[in-house]
CSV table of C-alpha atoms in Angstrom, one decimal:
chain,number,residue,atom,x,y,z
A,1,MET,CA,-2.7,40.8,39.1
A,2,SER,CA,-4.4,37.4,38.9
A,3,TRP,CA,-6.8,36.8,35.9
A,4,ASP,CA,-10.4,37.0,37.0
A,5,VAL,CA,-12.2,33.8,35.6
A,6,ASN,CA,-15.5,35.6,36.1
A,7,LYS,CA,-14.5,38.5,33.8
A,8,LYS,CA,-16.9,38.8,30.9
A,9,THR,CA,-15.1,41.4,28.9
A,10,THR,CA,-11.5,42.1,27.7
A,11,HIS,CA,-9.8,44.5,25.4
A,12,PHE,CA,-9.6,44.1,21.6
A,13,GLY,CA,-7.4,47.1,20.9
A,14,TYR,CA,-9.0,49.9,22.6
A,15,ARG,CA,-12.6,48.2,22.4
A,16,GLU,CA,-14.1,46.1,25.3
A,17,VAL,CA,-15.4,43.0,23.8
A,18,PRO,CA,-17.0,39.9,25.3
A,19,VAL,CA,-14.1,37.4,26.5
A,20,SER,CA,-15.7,34.6,24.2
A,21,GLU,CA,-15.3,36.7,21.0
A,22,LYS,CA,-11.7,37.9,21.3
A,23,ALA,CA,-10.1,34.9,19.7
A,24,ASN,CA,-12.4,35.0,16.7
A,25,LEU,CA,-11.9,38.8,16.3
A,26,VAL,CA,-8.0,38.2,16.5
A,27,GLY,CA,-8.3,35.2,14.0
A,28,GLU,CA,-10.0,37.6,11.5
A,29,VAL,CA,-7.2,40.2,11.8
A,30,PHE,CA,-4.4,37.6,11.1
A,31,ARG,CA,-6.2,35.7,8.4
A,32,SER,CA,-6.5,39.1,6.6
A,33,VAL,CA,-2.8,40.0,7.2
A,34,ALA,CA,-1.2,36.6,6.6
A,35,PRO,CA,-0.5,36.9,2.9
A,36,LYS,CA,1.6,40.1,3.3
A,37,TYR,CA,2.6,39.6,6.9
A,38,ASP,CA,6.5,39.4,6.2
A,39,LEU,CA,6.5,42.5,3.9
A,40,MET,CA,4.4,44.5,6.5
A,41,ASN,CA,6.8,43.5,9.3
A,42,ASP,CA,9.7,44.8,7.1
A,43,LEU,CA,8.0,48.0,6.4
A,44,MET,CA,6.6,48.8,9.8
A,45,SER,CA,9.8,48.0,11.7
A,46,LEU,CA,12.2,49.3,8.9
A,47,GLY,CA,13.7,45.9,9.0
A,48,LEU,CA,14.5,46.1,12.7
A,49,HIS,CA,12.4,42.9,13.5
A,50,ARG,CA,15.1,40.9,12.0
A,51,LEU,CA,17.5,42.2,14.5
A,52,TRP,CA,15.2,41.7,17.5
A,53,LYS,CA,14.7,38.1,16.3
A,54,ARG,CA,18.4,37.5,16.1
A,55,MET,CA,18.8,38.7,19.5
A,56,THR,CA,16.1,36.2,20.7
A,57,ILE,CA,17.9,33.3,18.9
A,58,SER,CA,21.2,34.2,20.5
A,59,GLU,CA,19.6,34.4,24.0
A,60,ALA,CA,17.7,31.1,23.5
A,61,SER,CA,21.3,29.4,23.8
A,62,LEU,CA,20.2,26.2,22.2
A,63,ARG,CA,22.1,23.1,21.6
A,64,PRO,CA,22.1,20.2,19.1
A,65,GLY,CA,19.4,17.9,20.2
A,66,ASP,CA,17.2,20.3,22.0
A,67,ARG,CA,13.4,20.3,21.8
A,68,VAL,CA,11.9,23.8,21.1
A,69,LEU,CA,8.5,25.2,21.2
A,70,ASP,CA,7.8,28.3,19.1
A,71,VAL,CA,4.4,29.6,20.1
A,72,ALA,CA,2.4,32.2,17.7
A,73,SER,CA,5.1,31.0,15.3
A,74,GLY,CA,3.4,33.0,12.5
A,75,THR,CA,5.5,32.7,9.3
A,76,GLY,CA,8.3,30.9,11.0
A,77,ASP,CA,11.4,33.2,11.4
A,78,LEU,CA,12.3,31.7,14.8
A,79,ALA,CA,11.4,28.2,13.9
A,80,LYS,CA,13.6,28.2,10.8
A,81,ALA,CA,16.7,29.4,12.8
A,82,PHE,CA,16.0,27.0,15.6
A,83,ALA,CA,15.7,24.0,13.2
A,84,LYS,CA,19.1,24.7,11.9
A,85,ILE,CA,20.8,24.9,15.5
A,86,VAL,CA,19.1,21.8,17.0
A,87,GLY,CA,19.9,19.7,14.0
A,88,LYS,CA,18.5,16.3,13.2
A,89,ARG,CA,18.6,15.0,16.7
A,90,GLY,CA,16.6,18.0,17.8
A,91,LYS,CA,12.9,19.1,17.3
A,92,VAL,CA,11.1,22.3,16.6
A,93,ILE,CA,7.4,22.4,17.1
A,94,MET,CA,5.8,25.7,15.7
A,95,THR,CA,2.3,26.5,16.8
A,96,ASP,CA,-0.2,29.1,15.9
A,97,ILE,CA,-3.9,29.4,16.7
A,98,ASN,CA,-4.5,30.8,13.4
A,99,GLU,CA,-4.6,28.2,10.6
A,100,ALA,CA,-3.9,31.0,7.9
A,101,MET,CA,-0.7,32.1,9.6
A,102,LEU,CA,0.4,28.5,10.4
A,103,SER,CA,-0.2,27.5,6.8
A,104,VAL,CA,2.0,30.5,5.4
A,105,GLY,CA,4.7,29.5,7.9
A,106,ARG,CA,4.5,25.9,7.1
A,107,ASP,CA,4.7,26.5,3.2
A,108,ARG,CA,7.5,28.9,3.7
A,109,LEU,CA,9.8,26.5,5.7
A,110,ALA,CA,8.9,23.7,3.2
A,111,ASP,CA,9.8,25.7,0.3
A,112,GLN,CA,13.3,26.2,1.9
A,113,GLY,CA,13.6,22.5,2.6
A,114,ILE,CA,13.3,22.8,6.3
A,115,ILE,CA,10.8,20.0,7.1
A,116,GLY,CA,12.7,17.0,8.8
A,117,ASN,CA,12.9,18.2,12.3
A,118,VAL,CA,9.9,20.8,12.2
A,119,ASP,CA,6.3,20.1,13.1
A,120,CYS,CA,3.4,22.4,12.8
A,121,VAL,CA,0.6,22.2,15.2
A,122,GLN,CA,-2.5,24.5,15.4
A,123,ALA,CA,-2.8,25.2,19.1
A,124,ASP,CA,-4.1,27.8,21.7
A,125,ALA,CA,-1.3,29.2,23.9
A,126,GLU,CA,-3.7,29.0,26.8
A,127,ASN,CA,-4.0,25.3,26.5
A,128,LEU,CA,-0.9,23.9,24.8
A,129,PRO,CA,-1.6,20.1,23.8
A,130,PHE,CA,1.9,18.9,24.8
A,131,ALA,CA,3.3,16.7,27.7
A,132,ASP,CA,4.6,18.3,30.9
A,133,ASN,CA,8.2,18.9,31.2
A,134,TYR,CA,8.9,18.2,27.5
A,135,PHE,CA,10.7,21.1,25.9
A,136,ASP,CA,14.1,22.6,26.6
A,137,CYS,CA,13.0,26.1,25.4
A,138,ALA,CA,9.9,27.8,24.5
A,139,THR,CA,9.5,31.2,22.6
A,140,ILE,CA,6.7,33.5,21.7
A,141,ALA,CA,7.3,36.5,19.5
A,142,PHE,CA,4.8,39.3,18.9
A,143,GLY,CA,2.0,37.0,20.0
A,144,LEU,CA,1.5,37.3,23.6
A,145,ARG,CA,-0.3,40.6,23.3
A,146,ASN,CA,-3.0,39.0,21.2
A,147,VAL,CA,-3.8,36.2,23.9
A,148,THR,CA,-7.0,36.7,25.8
A,149,ASN,CA,-5.7,35.1,29.1
A,150,LYS,CA,-2.0,35.9,29.4
A,151,HIS,CA,-1.9,34.3,32.8
A,152,ALA,CA,-3.2,31.1,31.4
A,153,ALA,CA,-0.8,31.1,28.5
A,154,LEU,CA,2.2,31.7,30.9
A,155,ALA,CA,1.0,28.9,33.1
A,156,SER,CA,0.7,26.5,30.0
A,157,LEU,CA,4.2,27.6,28.8
A,158,TYR,CA,5.7,26.9,32.4
A,159,ARG,CA,4.0,23.4,32.4
A,160,VAL,CA,5.5,22.2,29.1
A,161,LEU,CA,9.0,23.3,30.0
A,162,LYS,CA,11.5,20.8,31.3
A,163,PRO,CA,13.2,21.8,34.8
A,164,GLY,CA,15.9,24.0,33.6
A,165,GLY,CA,14.1,25.0,30.6
A,166,ARG,CA,13.7,28.7,29.5
A,167,LEU,CA,11.0,30.9,28.2
A,168,LEU,CA,11.7,33.9,25.9
A,169,ILE,CA,9.0,36.5,25.2
A,170,LEU,CA,9.8,39.0,22.3
A,171,GLU,CA,7.1,41.6,22.3
A,172,PHE,CA,6.3,45.3,21.6
A,173,SER,CA,6.5,47.1,24.9
A,174,HIS,CA,6.7,50.7,26.2
A,175,PRO,CA,9.5,53.1,25.2
A,176,THR,CA,11.6,54.2,28.1
A,177,LEU,CA,12.5,57.8,26.9
A,178,PRO,CA,9.6,60.4,26.5
A,179,LEU,CA,10.9,61.7,23.1
A,180,ILE,CA,11.0,58.3,21.7
A,181,ASN,CA,7.5,57.6,23.0
A,182,THR,CA,6.2,60.7,21.4
A,183,LEU,CA,7.8,59.9,18.0
A,184,TYR,CA,6.7,56.3,18.2
A,185,ASP,CA,3.0,57.3,18.9
A,186,LEU,CA,3.0,59.6,16.0
A,187,TYR,CA,4.5,56.8,13.7
A,188,SER,CA,2.3,54.1,15.1
A,189,PHE,CA,-1.1,55.9,14.7
A,190,HIS,CA,-0.5,58.0,11.6
A,191,VAL,CA,1.9,55.8,9.6
A,192,ILE,CA,1.2,52.0,10.3
A,193,PRO,CA,-2.5,52.1,9.6
A,194,LYS,CA,-1.9,54.0,6.3
A,195,LEU,CA,0.7,51.4,5.4
A,196,GLY,CA,-1.8,48.7,6.1
A,197,GLU,CA,-4.3,50.4,3.9
A,198,ILE,CA,-2.0,50.7,1.0
A,199,ILE,CA,-0.3,47.3,1.2
A,200,THR,CA,-3.1,45.0,2.4
A,201,ARG,CA,-6.2,47.2,1.7
A,202,ASP,CA,-6.9,46.6,5.6
A,203,ARG,CA,-6.5,49.7,7.7
A,204,GLY,CA,-8.6,48.2,10.5
A,205,SER,CA,-6.4,45.3,11.3
A,206,TYR,CA,-3.4,47.4,11.5
A,207,GLN,CA,-5.3,50.0,13.7
A,208,TYR,CA,-6.0,46.9,16.0
A,209,LEU,CA,-2.3,45.9,16.0
A,210,VAL,CA,-1.2,49.3,17.0
A,211,GLU,CA,-3.8,49.5,19.8
A,212,SER,CA,-3.0,46.0,21.0
A,213,ILE,CA,0.7,47.2,21.6
A,214,ARG,CA,-0.5,50.0,23.8
A,215,MET,CA,-2.8,47.7,25.9
A,216,HIS,CA,-0.1,45.2,26.4
A,217,PRO,CA,1.6,45.1,29.9
A,218,ASP,CA,4.8,47.2,30.4
A,219,GLN,CA,8.1,45.6,31.1
A,220,GLU,CA,7.9,45.4,34.9
A,221,THR,CA,4.3,44.2,34.8
A,222,LEU,CA,5.0,41.3,32.4
A,223,LYS,CA,8.2,40.4,34.6
A,224,ALA,CA,5.7,40.2,37.5
A,225,MET,CA,3.3,38.1,35.6
A,226,MET,CA,6.2,35.6,34.7
A,227,LEU,CA,7.2,35.4,38.4
A,228,GLU,CA,3.7,34.8,39.3
A,229,ALA,CA,3.5,31.9,36.9
A,230,GLY,CA,6.4,30.2,38.7
A,231,PHE,CA,9.3,31.4,36.5
A,232,GLU,CA,12.6,32.3,38.2
A,233,ASP,CA,15.6,34.5,37.2
A,234,VAL,CA,13.2,36.6,35.3
A,235,ASP,CA,14.8,39.6,33.4
A,236,TYR,CA,14.2,41.6,30.4
A,237,LEU,CA,16.3,43.6,27.8
A,238,ASN,CA,15.0,46.7,26.3
A,239,LEU,CA,15.5,46.8,22.6
A,240,SER,CA,15.4,50.0,20.3
A,241,GLY,CA,14.7,52.4,23.4
A,242,GLY,CA,12.0,49.9,24.9
A,243,ILE,CA,9.8,49.8,21.8
A,244,VAL,CA,10.5,46.1,22.2
A,245,ALA,CA,11.5,44.0,25.0
A,246,LEU,CA,12.9,40.5,25.4
A,247,HIS,CA,11.9,38.8,28.5
A,248,LYS,CA,13.5,35.7,29.7
A,249,GLY,CA,12.8,33.4,32.5
A,250,PHE,CA,13.7,29.9,33.9
A,251,LYS,CA,11.7,26.9,35.1
A,252,TYR,CA,13.7,25.4,38.0
């Protein structure tokens, strides 16, 4: 289950590409979709992504004064909610490897007056530029599947968390019922790319997004990866029949 440091290729959707090229290819996808990212999220998930994120916010169990790291923060939905909970004494750092996405998120939060306790840092999840044992909570929502070396990202997240800190991973996963899986496949491969073509004039990026979901580890595999990274009390909650899963683990 360990990442092979000598591995020369990795998956980009269903394609095998050189490891050195994946980050740039993913970057191109998100530079393309950034301007209409929120609209497409609402359309693709029929608004359900808002409920999934509310569950993540609840499970984070934050308190005033906490330090929170939101990795692959995108347009800042979680960061916005976290900033309100931790208050002036707390701190939220939103990161994304993609400057276009981070810029959209930063501008969005600034427009809503949420700037005092939120910092934006362009960063790679595999090598987070933060001190050891610093954050009370770390989250990554719909971003881990785009990371080239997921083992390195999990190790990096573990390092920056305080003892007693917790990691939450919200990600598309594998439906648990055959009927849901069949319907989900039909919707994913026939509707989502077409929506991308109509709304963003970019079918290819949404074809990749659909394929990247299918290539992401299933619930039990991701749980095992978190345990391997050092997290304890790891568990997950299937949402919408397993279309999405919320994994949670602790650093002790």
